[in-house]
Amino acid sequence: MSLIAFTTTLVMAATTPIADPAGLAVQAVSVVEPAPLIEIPPTAVPPAVPVKRAVADQSPPPPDDVVVKAKLPPPPGDPMQGVNKVSFEATQAVDRAFFGPVALGYQKALPKPLRSGIRNLLRNLGEPIVFVNFLLQLKPGKAAETLGRFTINSTLGVAGVIDVARTKPFRLPYRPNGIADTLGYYGVGPGPYLFLPLIGPTTVRDLFGRGVDAAVLPLSVGFPFNDLRYAVPANALRSIDYRAEFNPDYVRIRNDPNPYRARRELYLAYRQVQIDRLRGKQTTLEQLLGVPAAPAPAPVAPPKPEPQSAQQPKP
């Protein structure tokens, strides 16, 4: 493998996110598109942990008393919480000052059909990776649908700019998939939670899968995927588009009383939902986050029939 191809693979592996719902990270992505967000109701954001405060005695302790302050250990699954929080705060500062305004400017400057075409084109380039992972998961039906999507959109959809496959008569929806999903499907746990610069929220399993996915096209196809002149602009463009598309979710998480915790819990729950769906389980974010689902609308009673007149009209 040439030095250029190896360097490109590292760049793409380090800048490819997986499934960042309501993520608050500055991210650059590769040909493997992050999974589209499940619709996140406001109640799906985990509430802040209540803090119990002493009310009876607010006076400071006497000088002779020994005060012991215990530092709570990091929660299970996030052993590097201290480092992750520093990375999270730094990333948010960059997002507020630079990346967020750039993404919203992009959204305002480009009409929606043009943005959708760019998104469809980049998504179509990742379909071969989705196809391979459905085969690895022994799902030939989903693999065939993915291959059909790629063929239809690459031809009738003008190289994937138009998502013809999801419309009538084909009705082939886009289904994200990757090595991390395959590992989770076969029981590999997520490992420690990480929040990394440029990548954002991830886990050890997802980070490994991200690197493998990002290396597939540069190593198997070669040009232009192994060329930094393609990889860097494509990554930056998709990152900006992704940030603009889900700006309301970014704002919702940022306004949470504990945005780091909310971000972590939402990411881990969302990834579990994706793995469960591959296994045929209909898990929801509300179930994993422990929040009540929105109540179903009350059934509307049918109108009562009008009473018939005692005297029937003569024919």
mmCIF file of N, CA and C in Angstrom, residues 39 52 60 76-77 81 105 120 157 165 189 218 279 286 292 296:
data_model
loop_
_atom_site.group_PDB
_atom_site.id
_atom_site.type_symbol
_atom_site.label_atom_id
_atom_site.label_comp_id
_atom_site.label_asym_id
_atom_site.label_seq_id
_atom_site.Cartn_x
_atom_site.Cartn_y
_atom_site.Cartn_z
ATOM 1 N N GLU A 39 -36.221 9.807 15.336
ATOM 2 C CA GLU A 39 -36.862 11.024 15.812
ATOM 3 C C GLU A 39 -36.803 11.053 17.330
ATOM 4 N N LYS A 52 -29.466 16.384 46.190
ATOM 5 C CA LYS A 52 -30.079 16.608 47.493
ATOM 6 C C LYS A 52 -29.240 17.610 48.282
ATOM 7 N N PRO A 60 -21.507 27.102 58.273
ATOM 8 C CA PRO A 60 -20.258 26.363 58.037
ATOM 9 C C PRO A 60 -19.876 25.543 59.257
ATOM 10 N N PRO A 76 -20.235 3.368 35.359
ATOM 11 C CA PRO A 76 -19.827 2.207 34.566
ATOM 12 C C PRO A 76 -19.969 2.500 33.071
ATOM 13 N N GLY A 77 -18.999 2.074 32.316
ATOM 14 C CA GLY A 77 -19.018 2.313 30.884
ATOM 15 C C GLY A 77 -18.337 3.593 30.464
ATOM 16 N N GLN A 81 -14.240 9.455 32.133
ATOM 17 C CA GLN A 81 -15.175 10.566 32.149
ATOM 18 C C GLN A 81 -14.470 11.915 32.282
ATOM 19 N N GLY A 105 -24.738 28.679 7.939
ATOM 20 C CA GLY A 105 -24.550 29.486 6.741
ATOM 21 C C GLY A 105 -24.661 28.653 5.474
ATOM 22 N N ASN A 120 -27.318 12.588 -0.851
ATOM 23 C CA ASN A 120 -27.608 11.313 -1.522
ATOM 24 C C ASN A 120 -26.385 10.765 -2.245
ATOM 25 N N GLY A 157 -30.641 7.282 -10.815
ATOM 26 C CA GLY A 157 -30.501 8.412 -9.905
ATOM 27 C C GLY A 157 -29.327 9.308 -10.186
ATOM 28 N N ALA A 165 -34.468 4.968 -5.579
ATOM 29 C CA ALA A 165 -34.792 3.637 -5.053
ATOM 30 C C ALA A 165 -35.824 3.670 -3.934
ATOM 31 N N GLY A 189 -19.585 -6.278 22.938
ATOM 32 C CA GLY A 189 -20.053 -5.114 23.677
ATOM 33 C C GLY A 189 -19.415 -3.831 23.200
ATOM 34 N N PRO A 218 -10.810 2.999 0.072
ATOM 35 C CA PRO A 218 -9.448 3.360 -0.352
ATOM 36 C C PRO A 218 -8.581 2.154 -0.682
ATOM 37 N N ARG A 279 -31.246 -7.326 15.334
ATOM 38 C CA ARG A 279 -31.620 -8.617 15.916
ATOM 39 C C ARG A 279 -33.127 -8.846 15.921
ATOM 40 N N GLU A 286 -37.014 5.689 24.351
ATOM 41 C CA GLU A 286 -37.709 5.964 25.611
ATOM 42 C C GLU A 286 -37.517 4.827 26.608
ATOM 43 N N PRO A 292 -41.011 8.258 30.032
ATOM 44 C CA PRO A 292 -42.311 7.780 29.534
ATOM 45 C C PRO A 292 -42.520 8.165 28.083
ATOM 46 N N ALA A 296 -50.662 7.827 23.684
ATOM 47 C CA ALA A 296 -51.348 7.668 22.405
ATOM 48 C C ALA A 296 -52.605 8.531 22.403
#
